[in-house]
PDB file of C-alpha atoms in Angstrom:
ATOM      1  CA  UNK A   1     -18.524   3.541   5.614  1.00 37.00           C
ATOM      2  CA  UNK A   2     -20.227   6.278   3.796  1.00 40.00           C
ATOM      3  CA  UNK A   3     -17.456   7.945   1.904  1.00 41.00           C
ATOM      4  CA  UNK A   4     -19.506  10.786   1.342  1.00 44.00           C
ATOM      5  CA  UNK A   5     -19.148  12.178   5.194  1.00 39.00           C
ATOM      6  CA  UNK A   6     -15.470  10.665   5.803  1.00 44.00           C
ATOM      7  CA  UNK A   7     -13.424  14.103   6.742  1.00 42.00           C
ATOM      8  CA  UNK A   8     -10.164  14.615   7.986  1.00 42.00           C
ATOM      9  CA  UNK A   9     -10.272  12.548  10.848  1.00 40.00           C
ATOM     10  CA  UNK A  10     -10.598   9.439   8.926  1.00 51.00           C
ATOM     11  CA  UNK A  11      -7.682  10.738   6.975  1.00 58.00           C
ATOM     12  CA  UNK A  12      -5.147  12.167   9.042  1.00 57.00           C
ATOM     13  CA  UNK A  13      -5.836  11.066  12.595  1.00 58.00           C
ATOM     14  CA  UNK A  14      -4.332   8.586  14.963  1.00 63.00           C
ATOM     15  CA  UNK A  15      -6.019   5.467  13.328  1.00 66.00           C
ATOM     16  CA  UNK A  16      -4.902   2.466  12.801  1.00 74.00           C
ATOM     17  CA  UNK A  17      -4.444   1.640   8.753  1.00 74.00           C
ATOM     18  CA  UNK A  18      -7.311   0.240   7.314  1.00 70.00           C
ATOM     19  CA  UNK A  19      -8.947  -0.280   4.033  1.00 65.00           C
ATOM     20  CA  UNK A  20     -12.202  -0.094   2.995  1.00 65.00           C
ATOM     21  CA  UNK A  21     -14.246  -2.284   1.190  1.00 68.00           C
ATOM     22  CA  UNK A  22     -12.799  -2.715  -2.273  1.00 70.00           C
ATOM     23  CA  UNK A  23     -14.188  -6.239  -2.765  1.00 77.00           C
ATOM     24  CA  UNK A  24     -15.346  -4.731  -6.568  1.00 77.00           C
ATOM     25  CA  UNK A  25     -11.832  -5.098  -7.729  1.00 82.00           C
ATOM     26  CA  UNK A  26     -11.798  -8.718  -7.635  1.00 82.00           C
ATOM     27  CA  UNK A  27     -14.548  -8.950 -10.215  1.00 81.00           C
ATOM     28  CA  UNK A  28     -12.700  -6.032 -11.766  1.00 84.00           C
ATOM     29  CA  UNK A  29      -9.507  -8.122 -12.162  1.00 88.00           C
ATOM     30  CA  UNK A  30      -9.786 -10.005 -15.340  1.00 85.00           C
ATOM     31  CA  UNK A  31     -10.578  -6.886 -17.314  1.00 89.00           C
ATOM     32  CA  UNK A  32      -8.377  -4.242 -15.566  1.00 87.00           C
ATOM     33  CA  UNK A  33      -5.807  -3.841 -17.330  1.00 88.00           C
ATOM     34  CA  UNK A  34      -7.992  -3.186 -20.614  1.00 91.00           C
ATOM     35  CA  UNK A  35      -9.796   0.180 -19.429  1.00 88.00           C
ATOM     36  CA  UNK A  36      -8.496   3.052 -21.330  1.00 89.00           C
ATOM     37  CA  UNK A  37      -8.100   5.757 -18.644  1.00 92.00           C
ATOM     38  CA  UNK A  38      -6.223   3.016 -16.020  1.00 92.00           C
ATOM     39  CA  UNK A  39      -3.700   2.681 -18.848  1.00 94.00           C
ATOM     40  CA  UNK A  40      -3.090   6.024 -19.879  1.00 95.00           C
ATOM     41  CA  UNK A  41      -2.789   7.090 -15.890  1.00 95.00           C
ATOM     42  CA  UNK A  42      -0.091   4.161 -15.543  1.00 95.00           C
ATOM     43  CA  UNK A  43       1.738   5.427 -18.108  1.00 96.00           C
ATOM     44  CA  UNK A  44       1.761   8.855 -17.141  1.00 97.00           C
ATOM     45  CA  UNK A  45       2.620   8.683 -13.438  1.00 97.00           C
ATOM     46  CA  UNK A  46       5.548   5.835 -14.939  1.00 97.00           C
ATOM     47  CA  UNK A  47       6.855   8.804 -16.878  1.00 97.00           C
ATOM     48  CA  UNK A  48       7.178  11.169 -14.116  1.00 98.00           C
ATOM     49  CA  UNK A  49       9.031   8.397 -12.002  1.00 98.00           C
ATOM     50  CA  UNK A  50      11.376   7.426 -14.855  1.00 98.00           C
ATOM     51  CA  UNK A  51      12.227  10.723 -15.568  1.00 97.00           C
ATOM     52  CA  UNK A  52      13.017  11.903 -11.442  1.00 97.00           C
ATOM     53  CA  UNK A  53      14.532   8.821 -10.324  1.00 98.00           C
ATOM     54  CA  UNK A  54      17.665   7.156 -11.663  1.00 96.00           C
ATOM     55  CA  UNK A  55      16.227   3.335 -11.596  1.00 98.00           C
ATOM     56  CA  UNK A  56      18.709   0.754 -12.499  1.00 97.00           C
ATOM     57  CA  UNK A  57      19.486  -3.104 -12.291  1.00 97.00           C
ATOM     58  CA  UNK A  58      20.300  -2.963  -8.402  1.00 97.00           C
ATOM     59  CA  UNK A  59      16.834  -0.974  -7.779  1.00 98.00           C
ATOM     60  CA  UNK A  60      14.609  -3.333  -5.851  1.00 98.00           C
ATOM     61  CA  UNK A  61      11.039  -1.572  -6.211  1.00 98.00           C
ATOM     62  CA  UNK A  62       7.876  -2.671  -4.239  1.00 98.00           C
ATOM     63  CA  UNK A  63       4.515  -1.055  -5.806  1.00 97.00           C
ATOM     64  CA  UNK A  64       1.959  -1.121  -2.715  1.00 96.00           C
ATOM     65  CA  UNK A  65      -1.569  -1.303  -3.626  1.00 94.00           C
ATOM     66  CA  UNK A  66      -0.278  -2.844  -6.758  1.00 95.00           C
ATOM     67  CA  UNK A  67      -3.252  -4.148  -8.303  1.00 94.00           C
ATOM     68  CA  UNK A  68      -2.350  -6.186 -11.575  1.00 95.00           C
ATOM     69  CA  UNK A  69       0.991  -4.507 -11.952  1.00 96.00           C
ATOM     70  CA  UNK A  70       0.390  -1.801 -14.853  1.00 96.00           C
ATOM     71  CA  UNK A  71       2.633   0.516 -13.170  1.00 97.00           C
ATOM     72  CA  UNK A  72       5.368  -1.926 -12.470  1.00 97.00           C
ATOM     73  CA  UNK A  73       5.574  -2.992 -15.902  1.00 97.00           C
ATOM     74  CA  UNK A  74       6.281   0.503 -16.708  1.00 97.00           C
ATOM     75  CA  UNK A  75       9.249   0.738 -13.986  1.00 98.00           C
ATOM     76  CA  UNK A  76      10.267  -3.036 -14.656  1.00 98.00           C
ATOM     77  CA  UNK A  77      12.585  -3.065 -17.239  1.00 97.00           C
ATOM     78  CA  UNK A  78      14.858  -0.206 -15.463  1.00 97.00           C
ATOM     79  CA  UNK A  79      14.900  -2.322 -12.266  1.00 98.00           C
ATOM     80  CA  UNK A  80      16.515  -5.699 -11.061  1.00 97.00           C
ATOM     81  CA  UNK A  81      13.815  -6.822  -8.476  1.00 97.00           C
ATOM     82  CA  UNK A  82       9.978  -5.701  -7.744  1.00 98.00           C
ATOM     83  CA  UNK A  83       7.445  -6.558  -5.022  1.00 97.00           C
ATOM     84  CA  UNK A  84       3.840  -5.891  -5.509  1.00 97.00           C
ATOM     85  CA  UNK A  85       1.354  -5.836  -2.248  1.00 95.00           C
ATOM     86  CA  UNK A  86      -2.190  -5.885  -2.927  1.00 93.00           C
ATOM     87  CA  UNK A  87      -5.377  -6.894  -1.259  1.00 88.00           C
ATOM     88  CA  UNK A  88      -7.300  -8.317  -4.032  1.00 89.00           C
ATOM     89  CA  UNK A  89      -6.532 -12.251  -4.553  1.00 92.00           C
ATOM     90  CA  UNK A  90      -7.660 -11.636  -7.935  1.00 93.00           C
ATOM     91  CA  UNK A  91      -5.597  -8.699  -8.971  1.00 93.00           C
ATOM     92  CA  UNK A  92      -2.629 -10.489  -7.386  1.00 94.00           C
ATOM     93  CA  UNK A  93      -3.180 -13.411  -9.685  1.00 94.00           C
ATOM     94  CA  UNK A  94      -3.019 -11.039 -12.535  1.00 95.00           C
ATOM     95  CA  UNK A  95       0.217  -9.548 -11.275  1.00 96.00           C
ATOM     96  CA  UNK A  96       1.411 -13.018 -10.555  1.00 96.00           C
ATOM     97  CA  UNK A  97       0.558 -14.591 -14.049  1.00 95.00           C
ATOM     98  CA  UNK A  98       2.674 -11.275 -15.679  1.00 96.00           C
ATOM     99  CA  UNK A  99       5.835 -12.906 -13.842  1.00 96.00           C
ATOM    100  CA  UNK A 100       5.653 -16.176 -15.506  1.00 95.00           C
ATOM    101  CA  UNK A 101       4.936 -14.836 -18.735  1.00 97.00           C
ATOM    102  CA  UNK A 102       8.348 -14.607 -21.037  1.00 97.00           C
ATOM    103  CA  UNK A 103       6.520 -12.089 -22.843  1.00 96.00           C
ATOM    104  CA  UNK A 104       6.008  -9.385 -20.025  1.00 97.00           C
ATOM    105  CA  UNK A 105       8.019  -6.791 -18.498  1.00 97.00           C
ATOM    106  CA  UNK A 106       7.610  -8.831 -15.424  1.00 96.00           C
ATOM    107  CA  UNK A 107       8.663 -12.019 -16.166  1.00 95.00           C
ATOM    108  CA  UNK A 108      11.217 -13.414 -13.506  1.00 95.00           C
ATOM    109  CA  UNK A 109      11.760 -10.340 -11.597  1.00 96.00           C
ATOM    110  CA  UNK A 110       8.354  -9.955  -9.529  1.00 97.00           C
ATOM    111  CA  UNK A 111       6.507 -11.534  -6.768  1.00 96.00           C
ATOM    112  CA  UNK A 112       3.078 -10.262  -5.491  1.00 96.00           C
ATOM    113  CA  UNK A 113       1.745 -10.349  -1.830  1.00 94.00           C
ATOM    114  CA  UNK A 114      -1.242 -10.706  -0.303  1.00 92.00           C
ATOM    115  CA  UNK A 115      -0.379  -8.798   2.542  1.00 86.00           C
ATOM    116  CA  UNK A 116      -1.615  -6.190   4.853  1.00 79.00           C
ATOM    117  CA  UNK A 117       0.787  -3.669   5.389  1.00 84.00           C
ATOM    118  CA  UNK A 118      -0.053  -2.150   9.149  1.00 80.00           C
ATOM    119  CA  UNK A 119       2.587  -2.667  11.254  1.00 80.00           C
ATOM    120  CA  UNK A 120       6.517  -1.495  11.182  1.00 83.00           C
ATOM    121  CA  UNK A 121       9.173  -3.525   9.652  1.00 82.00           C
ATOM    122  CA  UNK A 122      11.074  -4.192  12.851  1.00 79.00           C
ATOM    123  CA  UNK A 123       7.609  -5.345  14.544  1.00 81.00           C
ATOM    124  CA  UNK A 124       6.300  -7.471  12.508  1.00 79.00           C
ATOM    125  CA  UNK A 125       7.964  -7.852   8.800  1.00 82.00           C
ATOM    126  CA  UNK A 126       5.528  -9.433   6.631  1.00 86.00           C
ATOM    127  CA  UNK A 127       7.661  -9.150   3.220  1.00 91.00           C
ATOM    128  CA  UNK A 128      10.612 -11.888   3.957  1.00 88.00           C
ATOM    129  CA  UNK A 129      12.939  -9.161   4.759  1.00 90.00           C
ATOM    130  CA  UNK A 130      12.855  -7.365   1.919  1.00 93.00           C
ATOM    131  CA  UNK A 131      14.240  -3.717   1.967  1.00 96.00           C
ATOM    132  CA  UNK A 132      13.334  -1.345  -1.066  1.00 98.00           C
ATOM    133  CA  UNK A 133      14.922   1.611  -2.569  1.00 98.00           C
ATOM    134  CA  UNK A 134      12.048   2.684  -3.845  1.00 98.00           C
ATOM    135  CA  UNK A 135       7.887   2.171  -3.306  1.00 98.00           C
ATOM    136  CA  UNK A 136       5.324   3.327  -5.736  1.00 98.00           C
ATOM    137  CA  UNK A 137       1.591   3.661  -4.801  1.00 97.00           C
ATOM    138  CA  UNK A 138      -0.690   4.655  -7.538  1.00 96.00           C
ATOM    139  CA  UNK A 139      -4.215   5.839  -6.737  1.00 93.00           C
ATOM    140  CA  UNK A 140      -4.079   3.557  -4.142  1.00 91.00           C
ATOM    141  CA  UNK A 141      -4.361   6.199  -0.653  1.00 92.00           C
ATOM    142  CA  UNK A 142      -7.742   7.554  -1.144  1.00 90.00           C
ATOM    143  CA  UNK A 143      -8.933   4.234  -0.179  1.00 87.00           C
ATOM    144  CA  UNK A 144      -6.881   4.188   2.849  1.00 87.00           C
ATOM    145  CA  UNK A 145      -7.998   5.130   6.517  1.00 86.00           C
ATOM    146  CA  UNK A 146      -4.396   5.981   8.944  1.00 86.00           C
ATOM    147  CA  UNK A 147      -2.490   7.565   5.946  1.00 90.00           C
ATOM    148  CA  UNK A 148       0.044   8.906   8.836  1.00 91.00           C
ATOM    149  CA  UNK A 149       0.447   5.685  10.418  1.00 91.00           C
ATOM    150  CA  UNK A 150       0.872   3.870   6.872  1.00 93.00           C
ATOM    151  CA  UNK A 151       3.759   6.113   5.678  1.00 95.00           C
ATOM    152  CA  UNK A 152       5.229   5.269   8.785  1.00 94.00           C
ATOM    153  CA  UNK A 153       5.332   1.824   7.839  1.00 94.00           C
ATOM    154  CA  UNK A 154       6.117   2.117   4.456  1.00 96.00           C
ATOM    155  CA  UNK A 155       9.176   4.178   5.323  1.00 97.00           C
ATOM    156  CA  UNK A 156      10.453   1.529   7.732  1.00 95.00           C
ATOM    157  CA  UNK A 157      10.117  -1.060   4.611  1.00 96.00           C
ATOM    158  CA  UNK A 158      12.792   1.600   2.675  1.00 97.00           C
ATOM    159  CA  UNK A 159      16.085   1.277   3.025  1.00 97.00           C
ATOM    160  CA  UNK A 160      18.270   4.479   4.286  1.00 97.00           C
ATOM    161  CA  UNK A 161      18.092   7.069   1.171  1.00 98.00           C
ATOM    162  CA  UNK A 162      15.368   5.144  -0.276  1.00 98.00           C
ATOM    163  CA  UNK A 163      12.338   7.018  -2.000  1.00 98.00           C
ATOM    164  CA  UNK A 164       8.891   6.878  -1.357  1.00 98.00           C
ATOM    165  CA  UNK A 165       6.265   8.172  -4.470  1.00 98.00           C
ATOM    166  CA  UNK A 166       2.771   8.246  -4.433  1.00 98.00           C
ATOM    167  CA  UNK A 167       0.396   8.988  -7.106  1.00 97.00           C
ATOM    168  CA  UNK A 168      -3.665  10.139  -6.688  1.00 95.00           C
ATOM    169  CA  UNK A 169      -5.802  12.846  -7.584  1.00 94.00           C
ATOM    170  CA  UNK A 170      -6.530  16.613  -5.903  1.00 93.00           C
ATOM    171  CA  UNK A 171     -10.090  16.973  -4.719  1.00 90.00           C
ATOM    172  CA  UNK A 172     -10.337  20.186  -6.598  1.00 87.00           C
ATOM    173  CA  UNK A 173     -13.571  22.388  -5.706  1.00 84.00           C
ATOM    174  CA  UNK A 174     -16.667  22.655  -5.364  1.00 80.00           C
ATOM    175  CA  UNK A 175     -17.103  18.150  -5.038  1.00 82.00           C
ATOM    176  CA  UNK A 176     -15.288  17.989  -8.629  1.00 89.00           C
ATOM    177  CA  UNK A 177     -13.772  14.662  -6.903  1.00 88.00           C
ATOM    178  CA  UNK A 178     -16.531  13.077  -5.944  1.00 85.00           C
ATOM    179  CA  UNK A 179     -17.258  12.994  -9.763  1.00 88.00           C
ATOM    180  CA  UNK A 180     -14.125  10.742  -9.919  1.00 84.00           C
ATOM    181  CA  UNK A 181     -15.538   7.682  -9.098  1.00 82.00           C
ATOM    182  CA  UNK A 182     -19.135   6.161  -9.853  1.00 72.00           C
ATOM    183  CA  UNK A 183     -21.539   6.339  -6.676  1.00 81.00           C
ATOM    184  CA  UNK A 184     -21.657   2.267  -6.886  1.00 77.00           C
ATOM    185  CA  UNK A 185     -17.747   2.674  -5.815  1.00 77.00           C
ATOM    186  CA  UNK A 186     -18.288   5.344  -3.071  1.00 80.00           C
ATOM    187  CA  UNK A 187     -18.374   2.745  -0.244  1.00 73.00           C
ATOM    188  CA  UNK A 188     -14.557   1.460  -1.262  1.00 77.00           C
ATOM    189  CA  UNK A 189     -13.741   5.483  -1.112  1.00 84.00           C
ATOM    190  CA  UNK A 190     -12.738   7.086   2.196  1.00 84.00           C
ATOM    191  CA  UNK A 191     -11.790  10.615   0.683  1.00 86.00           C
ATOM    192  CA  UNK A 192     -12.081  12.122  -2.502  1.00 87.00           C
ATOM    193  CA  UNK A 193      -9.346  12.998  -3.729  1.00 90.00           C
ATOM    194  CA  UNK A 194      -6.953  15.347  -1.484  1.00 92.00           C
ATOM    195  CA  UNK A 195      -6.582  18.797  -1.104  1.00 91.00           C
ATOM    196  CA  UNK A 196      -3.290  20.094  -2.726  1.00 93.00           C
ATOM    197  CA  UNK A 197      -0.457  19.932  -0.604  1.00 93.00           C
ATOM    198  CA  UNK A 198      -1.725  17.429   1.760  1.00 93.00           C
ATOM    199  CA  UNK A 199       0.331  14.558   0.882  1.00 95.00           C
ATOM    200  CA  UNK A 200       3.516  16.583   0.921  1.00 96.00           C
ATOM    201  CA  UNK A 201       2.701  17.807   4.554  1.00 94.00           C
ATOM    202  CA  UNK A 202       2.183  14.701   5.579  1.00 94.00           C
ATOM    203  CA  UNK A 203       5.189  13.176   4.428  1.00 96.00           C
ATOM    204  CA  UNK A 204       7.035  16.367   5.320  1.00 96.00           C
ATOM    205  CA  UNK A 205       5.817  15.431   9.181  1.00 94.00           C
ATOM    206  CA  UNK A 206       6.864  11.858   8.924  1.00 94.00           C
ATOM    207  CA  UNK A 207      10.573  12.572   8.457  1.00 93.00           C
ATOM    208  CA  UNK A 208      10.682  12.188   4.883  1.00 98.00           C
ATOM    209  CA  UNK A 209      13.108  14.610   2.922  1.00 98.00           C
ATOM    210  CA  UNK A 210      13.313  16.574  -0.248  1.00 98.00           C
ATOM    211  CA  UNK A 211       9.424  16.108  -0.881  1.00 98.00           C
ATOM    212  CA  UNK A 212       8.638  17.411  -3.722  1.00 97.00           C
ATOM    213  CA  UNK A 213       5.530  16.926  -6.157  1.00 97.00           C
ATOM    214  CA  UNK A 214       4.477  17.260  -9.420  1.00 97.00           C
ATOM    215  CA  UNK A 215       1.191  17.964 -10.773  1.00 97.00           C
ATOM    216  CA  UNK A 216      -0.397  16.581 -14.208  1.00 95.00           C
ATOM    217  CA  UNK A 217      -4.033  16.755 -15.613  1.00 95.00           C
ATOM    218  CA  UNK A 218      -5.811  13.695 -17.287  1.00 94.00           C
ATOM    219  CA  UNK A 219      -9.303  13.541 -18.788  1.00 94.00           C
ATOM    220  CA  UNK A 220     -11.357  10.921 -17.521  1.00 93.00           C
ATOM    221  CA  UNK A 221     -15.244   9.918 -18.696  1.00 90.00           C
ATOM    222  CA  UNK A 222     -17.413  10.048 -15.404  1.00 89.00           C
ATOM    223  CA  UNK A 223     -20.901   9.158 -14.874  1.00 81.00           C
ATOM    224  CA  UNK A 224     -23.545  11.186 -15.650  1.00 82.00           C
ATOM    225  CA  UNK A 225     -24.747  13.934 -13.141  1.00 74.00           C
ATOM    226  CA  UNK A 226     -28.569  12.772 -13.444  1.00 70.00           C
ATOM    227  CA  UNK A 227     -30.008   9.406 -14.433  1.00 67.00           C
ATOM    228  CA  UNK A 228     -30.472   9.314 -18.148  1.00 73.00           C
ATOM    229  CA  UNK A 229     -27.948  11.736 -18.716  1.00 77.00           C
ATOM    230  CA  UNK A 230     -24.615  11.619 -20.751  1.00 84.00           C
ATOM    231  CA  UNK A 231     -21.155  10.777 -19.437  1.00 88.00           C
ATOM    232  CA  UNK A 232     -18.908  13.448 -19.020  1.00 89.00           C
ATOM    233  CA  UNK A 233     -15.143  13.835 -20.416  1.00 90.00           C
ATOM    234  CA  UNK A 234     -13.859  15.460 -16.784  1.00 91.00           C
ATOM    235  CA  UNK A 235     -10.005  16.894 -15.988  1.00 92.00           C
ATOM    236  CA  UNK A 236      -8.671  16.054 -12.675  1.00 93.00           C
ATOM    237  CA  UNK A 237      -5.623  17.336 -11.642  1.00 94.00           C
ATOM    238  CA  UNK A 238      -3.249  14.376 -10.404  1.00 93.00           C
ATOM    239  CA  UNK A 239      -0.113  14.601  -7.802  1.00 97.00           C
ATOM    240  CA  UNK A 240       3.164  12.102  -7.650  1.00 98.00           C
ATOM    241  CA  UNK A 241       4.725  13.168  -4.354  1.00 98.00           C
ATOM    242  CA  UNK A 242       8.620  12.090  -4.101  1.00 98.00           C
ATOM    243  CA  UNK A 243      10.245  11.669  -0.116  1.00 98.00           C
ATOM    244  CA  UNK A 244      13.247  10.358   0.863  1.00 98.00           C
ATOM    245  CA  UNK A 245      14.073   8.525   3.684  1.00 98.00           C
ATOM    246  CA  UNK A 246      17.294   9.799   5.140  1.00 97.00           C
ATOM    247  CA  UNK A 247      20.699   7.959   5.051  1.00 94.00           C
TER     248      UNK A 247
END
């Protein structure tokens, strides 16, 4: 898939999900959780979700698209019980590894799954019957194909008045996010970024309630524009999009 050329049909039409090809974040996996810019992000879209959402020891949270669970370990000492879903084996190792150390936020209260979420609950449940009050996704859509038909499943994985959050970054204009990611990562990229508004619509049109989203900018160093030039400090403007599922 050239990511370059993938519009709004790829996005919001009546595909199946998919994912791209993110096989680069199992190589990525050992180091992950040391890059600067995926720490501060993880910390600043855990803020926003502590700060909305009254988390507590009944809270069971599944983070979809989890990767090594830097955003969990933000929401896991508020919570009694989390579920991470990931494609990477690697990154799911990480995540696992966190629950059987005594040492992280983890430890004893999460399981990771290397699942592919593309189907309903009451079809075809894939996540030992698990129900959540709340699931986080963190910069996890833009590498999605079938966004409608995946918040459709994700909402039949929440239980009635449960909330559904997700976290990624506005395209902005003029291809500022295309500068987002390096070109070597364009093939794992079906849009980038999304236009602002879109992922409130969307979940607005899939029965989701009291959407609301807040905005936040982070600096982040990007490639240079020409070989042999200097990498850039760029702002991008990032979302975290709250919907409940009715009672």
């Amino acid at each position: 898939i050239n990511a370059e050329y993938m519009g709004s049909v790829s996005k919001w039409g009546d595909n199946d999900v998919s994912y791209v090809d993110c096989s680069h974040f199992e190589s990525a996996a050992p180091t992950w959780d040391t890059m600067p810019f995926i720490q501060l992000v993880n910390k600043m879209n855990a803020d926003v979700i502590l700060r909305r959402l009254n988390l507590n020891s009944d809270t069971i949270l599944m983070e979809f698209g989890c990767g090594t669970g830097l955003l969990s370990e933000h929401l896991a000492p508020k919570v009694g019980m989390l579920v991470g879903v990931d494609q990477s084996e690697n990154m799911l190792q990480q995540y696992n590894n966190k629950s059987q150390n005594p040492e992280n936020p983890l430890y004893q209260k999460a399981k990771g799954y290397k699942v592919f979420l593309e189907t309903k609950s009451d079809e075809k449940d894939v996540l030992d019957g698990h129900r959540f009050d709340v699931i986080v996704s963190g910069l996890t859509f833009h590498h999605i194909v079938g966004i409608p038909q995946l918040l459709d499943v994700l909402y039949s994985y929440l239980k009635p008045g449960g909330y559904l959050v997700i976290s990624d970054y506005e395209s902005g204009v003029d291809g500022h996010g295309m500068r987002f990611h390096p070109k070597d990562k364009y093939p794992s990229v079906v849009v980038h970024g999304f236009e602002h508004g879109e992922i409130v619509n969307q979940m607005q049109s899939r029965n989701f309630v009291e959407v609301e989203e807040e905005l936040f900018d982070i600096t982040k160093k990007c490639e240079p524009r020409e070989v042999g030039g200097q990498e850039e400090d760029l702002i991008f403007t990032m979302f975290v999009v709250f919907g409940r599922r009715p009672n």
